[in-house]
């Protein structure tokens, strides 16, 4: 079967039926739920079996264009991701799998909507174009930035392919290496480039060995406090909490990230606030366990409280990190907060010359000195 026919058959005859029940069978079950409205047809509403969900509606306004973009996106994923991203069982084309549409294509399309915002569900054609651009406008790269006197080690940045289960095809990785060869890995940043905009979805901590250099870096990272007066500069904004409540390694990582892309001519930054499908997925999983009788009411309440805490940490800390970085730069400006124009935080870089923090200035300068503006390798 041609990829186009197979893709559309799986999407319309399997995925859309299963998302309305809140569970998509891709050999592994994914708890994905949304309503669907195709052009002027009546909406197909998801089950009301689960409580406390915020269920988006996929609004396919131009089906012909949507289908073409969906096929192109699936082909991009098939070309990009190795078979290691899929369970061996779904690669064997067993008859039981085929009757359920279980295949790499089904996994790709299911995970596509796990990374959609409310705005993406309302404008899926724009969403698909952006996701396609994430493949086309990025490529693997690695650069040595040189020696950081404050961190007492050599810095390296790498743009590397990521797993299909993560938010974007590429991740931005930063590593510091001491003169003795010990390493410290900064958090990885899940990003994409589309239409000359930098989209940020998540920052993920990496495991570091407990060596003397890692401990030294962690101590030196607290120099991020320079230029910030907790009594004067602390404030609450859109419930992101105060700008003192940040993780120093996050701030340094996004500082290096935006300096890199600024050198490549990108000034617009879009930071995702929340991916509702992932939130709903955890709620569904908890309620399935509750109905099975495996959890007490007390355990359910504890899990839901923990989910709220984790989501708050993921979403609010990500947004707060960019707002804190803005505090240190005169040339970094917030142009829209979440839910002013859409669900994202929007920033623009006017310039990165004026910074009131030595650690941020030094790491920025290392990027500027080693990534010349005429380097267009990413595009």
Coordinates of N, CA, C and O in Angstrom, one line a residue, residues 57-172:
X57 N -10.4 20.4 20.5 CA -11.0 19.9 19.2 C -10.1 20.1 18.0 O -9.7 21.2 17.8
X58 N -9.8 19.0 17.3 CA -9.0 19.1 16.1 C -10.0 19.6 15.0 O -10.9 19.0 14.6
X59 N -9.7 20.8 14.5 CA -10.6 21.5 13.6 C -9.9 21.4 12.2 O -9.1 22.3 11.8
X60 N -10.3 20.4 11.4 CA -9.7 20.3 10.0 C -10.6 21.1 9.1 O -11.6 20.6 8.6
X61 N -10.1 22.3 8.8 CA -10.9 23.2 8.0 C -10.7 23.0 6.5 O -11.6 23.3 5.7
X62 N -9.6 22.6 6.1 CA -9.2 22.3 4.7 C -8.7 20.9 4.7 O -7.5 20.7 4.8
X63 N -9.5 19.9 4.4 CA -9.1 18.5 4.5 C -8.1 18.1 3.5 O -7.2 17.4 3.8
X64 N -8.3 18.6 2.3 CA -7.3 18.2 1.2 C -5.9 18.7 1.5 O -5.0 17.9 1.5
X65 N -5.8 19.9 2.0 CA -4.5 20.4 2.4 C -3.9 19.7 3.6 O -2.8 19.3 3.7
X66 N -4.8 19.5 4.6 CA -4.5 18.7 5.8 C -3.9 17.4 5.4 O -2.8 17.0 6.0
X67 N -4.6 16.6 4.6 CA -4.1 15.3 4.2 C -2.8 15.3 3.6 O -1.9 14.5 3.9
X68 N -2.6 16.3 2.7 CA -1.3 16.4 2.0 C -0.1 16.7 3.0 O 1.0 16.1 2.9
X69 N -0.4 17.6 3.9 CA 0.6 17.9 4.9 C 0.9 16.7 5.9 O 2.0 16.5 6.3
X70 N -0.2 16.0 6.2 CA 0.0 14.9 7.1 C 0.8 13.8 6.5 O 1.7 13.3 7.1
X71 N 0.6 13.5 5.2 CA 1.4 12.5 4.5 C 2.9 13.0 4.5 O 3.8 12.2 4.7
X72 N 3.1 14.3 4.1 CA 4.5 14.8 4.1 C 5.1 14.7 5.4 O 6.3 14.3 5.5
X73 N 4.4 15.0 6.5 CA 5.0 14.9 7.8 C 5.4 13.5 8.2 O 6.5 13.2 8.7
X74 N 4.5 12.5 7.9 CA 4.8 11.1 8.2 C 6.0 10.6 7.4 O 6.9 9.9 8.0
X75 N 6.1 11.0 6.2 CA 7.3 10.6 5.4 C 8.6 11.2 6.0 O 9.6 10.5 6.0
X76 N 8.5 12.5 6.4 CA 9.7 13.1 7.0 C 10.1 12.3 8.3 O 11.3 12.0 8.5
X77 N 9.1 11.8 9.1 CA 9.5 11.1 10.3 C 10.0 9.7 9.9 O 11.0 9.2 10.6
X78 N 9.4 9.0 8.9 CA 10.0 7.7 8.5 C 11.4 7.8 8.0 O 12.2 6.9 8.3
X79 N 11.7 8.9 7.4 CA 13.1 9.1 6.9 C 14.0 9.5 8.0 O 15.2 9.2 7.9
X80 N 13.5 10.2 9.0 CA 14.4 10.8 10.0 C 14.7 9.8 11.2 O 15.8 9.6 11.6
X81 N 13.6 9.1 11.7 CA 13.8 8.3 12.9 C 14.1 6.9 12.5 O 13.5 6.3 11.6
X82 N 15.1 6.3 13.2 CA 15.5 4.9 12.9 C 14.5 4.0 13.5 O 13.6 4.3 14.3
X83 N 14.5 2.7 13.0 CA 13.6 1.7 13.5 C 13.7 1.4 15.0 O 12.9 0.8 15.7
X84 N 14.8 1.9 15.6 CA 15.0 1.7 17.1 C 14.0 2.5 17.9 O 13.8 2.3 19.1
X85 N 13.3 3.4 17.2 CA 12.3 4.2 17.9 C 10.9 3.5 18.0 O 10.0 4.0 18.7
X86 N 10.8 2.3 17.4 CA 9.6 1.6 17.5 C 9.8 0.2 18.0 O 10.8 -0.4 17.8
X87 N 8.8 -0.3 18.8 CA 8.9 -1.7 19.3 C 9.1 -2.7 18.1 O 8.5 -2.5 17.0
X88 N 9.9 -3.7 18.3 CA 10.2 -4.7 17.2 C 8.9 -5.3 16.7 O 8.7 -5.6 15.5
X89 N 7.9 -5.4 17.7 CA 6.6 -6.1 17.3 C 5.9 -5.4 16.2 O 5.2 -6.0 15.4
X90 N 5.9 -4.0 16.2 CA 5.1 -3.3 15.2 C 5.8 -3.2 13.8 O 5.3 -2.8 12.9
X91 N 7.1 -3.7 13.8 CA 7.8 -3.7 12.5 C 7.6 -5.0 11.8 O 8.0 -5.1 10.6
X92 N 7.0 -6.0 12.5 CA 6.9 -7.3 11.9 C 5.6 -7.5 11.0 O 5.4 -8.5 10.4
X93 N 4.7 -6.5 11.0 CA 3.5 -6.5 10.2 C 2.7 -7.7 10.5 O 2.2 -8.4 9.5
X94 N 2.5 -8.1 11.7 CA 1.7 -9.2 12.1 C 0.2 -8.9 11.7 O -0.2 -7.7 11.8
X95 N -0.6 -9.9 11.4 CA -2.0 -9.7 11.0 C -2.8 -9.0 12.0 O -3.6 -8.1 11.8
X96 N -2.5 -9.3 13.3 CA -3.3 -8.7 14.4 C -2.9 -7.2 14.5 O -3.8 -6.3 14.7
X97 N -1.7 -6.8 14.2 CA -1.3 -5.4 14.2 C -2.0 -4.7 13.0 O -2.5 -3.6 13.1
X98 N -2.0 -5.3 11.8 CA -2.5 -4.7 10.7 C -4.0 -4.4 10.8 O -4.5 -3.3 10.3
X99 N -4.8 -5.2 11.4 CA -6.2 -5.0 11.6 C -6.5 -3.8 12.5 O -7.5 -3.2 12.4
X100 N -5.5 -3.4 13.3 CA -5.7 -2.3 14.2 C -4.9 -1.1 13.7 O -4.9 0.0 14.3
X101 N -4.3 -1.2 12.5 CA -3.5 -0.1 12.0 C -2.2 0.1 12.6 O -1.5 1.1 12.4
X102 N -1.8 -0.9 13.5 CA -0.6 -0.7 14.3 C 0.7 -0.7 13.4 O 0.9 -1.7 12.7
X103 N 1.5 0.3 13.4 CA 2.6 0.5 12.5 C 3.4 1.7 12.9 O 2.9 2.5 13.8
X104 N 4.6 1.9 12.4 CA 5.3 3.1 12.7 C 4.5 4.4 12.3 O 4.5 5.4 13.0
X105 N 3.7 4.3 11.2 CA 2.9 5.5 10.8 C 1.9 5.8 11.9 O 1.6 7.0 12.2
X106 N 1.3 4.8 12.5 CA 0.3 5.1 13.6 C 1.0 5.7 14.8 O 0.4 6.7 15.4
X107 N 2.1 5.2 15.2 CA 2.9 5.8 16.3 C 3.2 7.3 16.0 O 3.1 8.1 16.8
X108 N 3.7 7.5 14.8 CA 4.1 8.9 14.4 C 2.9 9.9 14.5 O 3.1 10.9 15.1
X109 N 1.8 9.5 14.0 CA 0.6 10.4 14.0 C 0.1 10.6 15.4 O -0.4 11.6 15.7
X110 N 0.1 9.5 16.2 CA -0.4 9.6 17.5 C 0.5 10.6 18.4 O 0.0 11.5 19.1
X111 N 1.8 10.4 18.3 CA 2.7 11.2 19.0 C 2.7 12.7 18.5 O 3.0 13.6 19.2
X112 N 2.4 12.9 17.2 CA 2.3 14.2 16.7 C 1.3 15.0 17.5 O 1.6 16.2 17.9
X113 N 0.1 14.5 17.8 CA -0.9 15.2 18.5 C -0.7 15.2 20.0 O -1.3 16.0 20.8
X114 N 0.3 14.4 20.5 CA 0.7 14.5 21.9 C 1.5 15.8 22.2 O 1.6 16.2 23.3
X115 N 2.0 16.4 21.1 CA 2.8 17.6 21.2 C 2.1 18.8 20.7 O 2.8 19.8 20.3
X116 N 0.8 18.8 20.6 CA 0.1 19.9 20.1 C -0.5 20.8 21.2 O -0.9 20.3 22.3
X117 N -0.5 22.1 21.0 CA -1.1 23.0 21.9 C -2.6 23.2 21.5 O -3.0 22.8 20.5
X118 N -3.3 24.0 22.3 CA -4.7 24.3 22.0 C -4.7 25.1 20.6 O -5.6 24.8 19.8
X119 N -3.8 25.9 20.4 CA -3.7 26.7 19.1 C -3.5 25.7 18.0 O -4.0 25.9 16.9
X120 N -2.7 24.7 18.2 CA -2.3 23.7 17.1 C -3.6 22.9 16.7 O -3.8 22.6 15.5
X121 N -4.4 22.6 17.7 CA -5.6 21.8 17.4 C -6.6 22.7 16.6 O -7.3 22.2 15.7
X122 N -6.6 24.0 16.9 CA -7.5 24.9 16.1 C -7.0 25.2 14.7 O -7.7 25.5 13.8
X123 N -5.6 25.1 14.5 CA -5.0 25.4 13.2 C -4.1 24.3 12.8 O -2.8 24.5 12.8
X124 N -4.6 23.1 12.6 CA -3.7 21.9 12.4 C -2.8 22.0 11.1 O -1.7 21.5 11.1
X125 N -3.3 22.7 10.1 CA -2.4 22.9 8.9 C -1.2 23.7 9.2 O -0.1 23.3 8.7
X126 N -1.3 24.8 9.9 CA -0.2 25.6 10.3 C 0.7 24.7 11.2 O 2.0 24.8 11.1
X127 N 0.1 24.0 12.1 CA 0.9 23.1 13.0 C 1.7 22.1 12.2 O 2.9 21.9 12.5
X128 N 1.1 21.5 11.2 CA 1.9 20.5 10.4 C 3.0 21.1 9.6 O 4.1 20.6 9.5
X129 N 2.7 22.3 9.0 CA 3.8 23.0 8.3 C 5.0 23.3 9.2 O 6.1 23.2 8.8
X130 N 4.7 23.7 10.5 CA 5.7 24.0 11.4 C 6.5 22.8 11.8 O 7.7 22.8 11.8
X131 N 5.8 21.7 12.0 CA 6.5 20.4 12.4 C 7.4 19.9 11.2 O 8.5 19.4 11.4
X132 N 6.9 20.1 10.0 CA 7.7 19.7 8.8 C 9.0 20.6 8.8 O 10.1 20.1 8.5
X133 N 8.8 21.9 9.1 CA 9.9 22.8 9.1 C 11.0 22.4 10.1 O 12.2 22.7 10.0
X134 N 10.5 21.8 11.2 CA 11.4 21.4 12.3 C 12.5 20.4 11.7 O 13.6 20.4 12.2
X135 N 12.1 19.6 10.8 CA 13.0 18.7 10.1 C 13.8 19.4 9.1 O 15.1 19.3 9.0
X136 N 13.2 20.3 8.3 CA 13.9 20.9 7.2 C 14.9 22.0 7.6 O 15.9 22.2 6.9
X137 N 14.6 22.7 8.7 CA 15.4 23.9 9.0 C 16.4 23.6 10.1 O 16.9 24.6 10.7
X138 N 16.6 22.4 10.4 CA 17.6 22.0 11.4 C 18.5 20.9 10.9 O 18.0 20.1 10.0
X139 N 19.6 20.7 11.5 CA 20.5 19.6 11.2 C 21.5 19.4 12.3 O 21.7 20.4 13.1
X140 N 22.1 18.2 12.4 CA 23.0 18.0 13.5 C 24.3 18.9 13.3 O 24.7 19.2 12.2
X141 N 24.8 19.3 14.4 CA 26.0 20.2 14.4 C 26.7 20.1 15.8 O 26.0 19.8 16.8
X142 N 28.0 20.4 15.8 CA 28.7 20.4 17.0 C 29.8 21.5 17.0 O 30.5 21.6 16.0
X143 N 29.9 22.3 18.1 CA 30.9 23.3 18.1 C 31.6 23.4 19.5 O 31.0 23.2 20.5
X144 N 32.9 23.7 19.4 CA 33.6 23.9 20.6 C 33.7 25.4 20.9 O 34.2 26.2 20.0
X145 N 33.2 25.8 22.1 CA 33.1 27.3 22.4 C 34.4 27.8 23.1 O 34.5 29.0 23.2
X146 N 35.2 26.9 23.6 CA 36.4 27.4 24.3 C 36.2 27.4 25.8 O 35.3 26.8 26.3
X147 N 37.2 28.0 26.5 CA 37.3 27.9 27.9 C 36.5 28.9 28.7 O 36.6 30.1 28.4
X148 N 35.7 28.5 29.7 CA 35.0 29.4 30.5 C 35.8 29.5 31.8 O 36.0 28.5 32.6
X149 N 36.2 30.7 32.1 CA 37.0 30.9 33.4 C 36.1 30.8 34.6 O 36.6 30.3 35.6
X150 N 34.9 31.2 34.5 CA 34.0 31.1 35.6 C 33.6 29.6 35.9 O 33.7 29.2 37.1
X151 N 33.3 28.8 34.9 CA 33.0 27.4 35.1 C 34.2 26.5 35.1 O 34.1 25.3 35.4
X152 N 35.4 27.1 34.8 CA 36.7 26.4 34.8 C 36.7 25.1 34.0 O 37.1 24.0 34.4
X153 N 36.2 25.3 32.7 CA 36.2 24.2 31.8 C 35.8 24.6 30.4 O 35.4 25.8 30.2
X154 N 36.0 23.7 29.4 CA 35.7 24.0 28.0 C 34.3 23.6 27.7 O 33.8 22.6 28.1
X155 N 33.6 24.5 27.0 CA 32.2 24.3 26.7 C 32.1 23.8 25.2 O 32.7 24.3 24.3
X156 N 31.2 22.9 25.1 CA 30.8 22.3 23.8 C 29.3 22.4 23.6 O 28.6 22.1 24.6
X157 N 28.8 22.8 22.5 CA 27.4 22.7 22.2 C 27.2 21.7 21.0 O 28.0 21.5 20.2
X158 N 26.0 21.0 21.1 CA 25.7 20.0 20.1 C 24.2 20.0 19.8 O 23.4 20.1 20.7
X159 N 23.9 20.0 18.5 CA 22.5 19.8 18.1 C 22.4 18.4 17.6 O 23.0 18.0 16.6
X160 N 21.6 17.6 18.3 CA 21.6 16.2 18.1 C 20.1 15.7 17.9 O 19.2 16.2 18.5
X161 N 19.9 14.6 17.0 CA 18.6 14.1 16.9 C 18.1 13.5 18.2 O 18.9 13.1 19.1
X162 N 16.8 13.6 18.4 CA 16.2 13.1 19.6 C 15.2 12.0 19.4 O 15.0 11.6 18.2
X163 N 14.7 11.4 20.4 CA 13.8 10.2 20.3 C 12.4 10.7 19.8 O 12.0 11.8 20.0
X164 N 11.7 9.8 19.1 CA 10.4 10.1 18.6 C 9.4 10.4 19.7 O 8.4 11.1 19.5
X165 N 9.7 10.0 20.9 CA 8.8 10.2 22.0 C 8.9 11.6 22.6 O 8.0 12.0 23.4
X166 N 9.9 12.3 22.2 CA 10.1 13.7 22.8 C 9.5 14.7 21.9 O 9.0 14.4 20.8
X167 N 9.5 16.0 22.4 CA 8.7 17.0 21.8 C 9.1 17.5 20.4 O 8.3 17.9 19.6
X168 N 10.4 17.4 20.1 CA 10.9 17.9 18.8 C 11.9 16.9 18.3 O 12.5 16.1 19.0
X169 N 12.2 17.0 17.0 CA 13.2 16.0 16.4 C 14.6 16.3 16.9 O 15.4 15.3 16.9
X170 N 14.9 17.5 17.3 CA 16.3 17.8 17.7 C 16.3 18.4 19.1 O 15.4 19.0 19.6
X171 N 17.5 18.2 19.7 CA 17.7 18.7 21.1 C 19.0 19.5 21.1 O 19.9 19.2 20.3
X172 N 19.1 20.5 21.9 CA 20.3 21.4 22.0 C 21.0 20.9 23.3 O 20.4 21.0 24.4

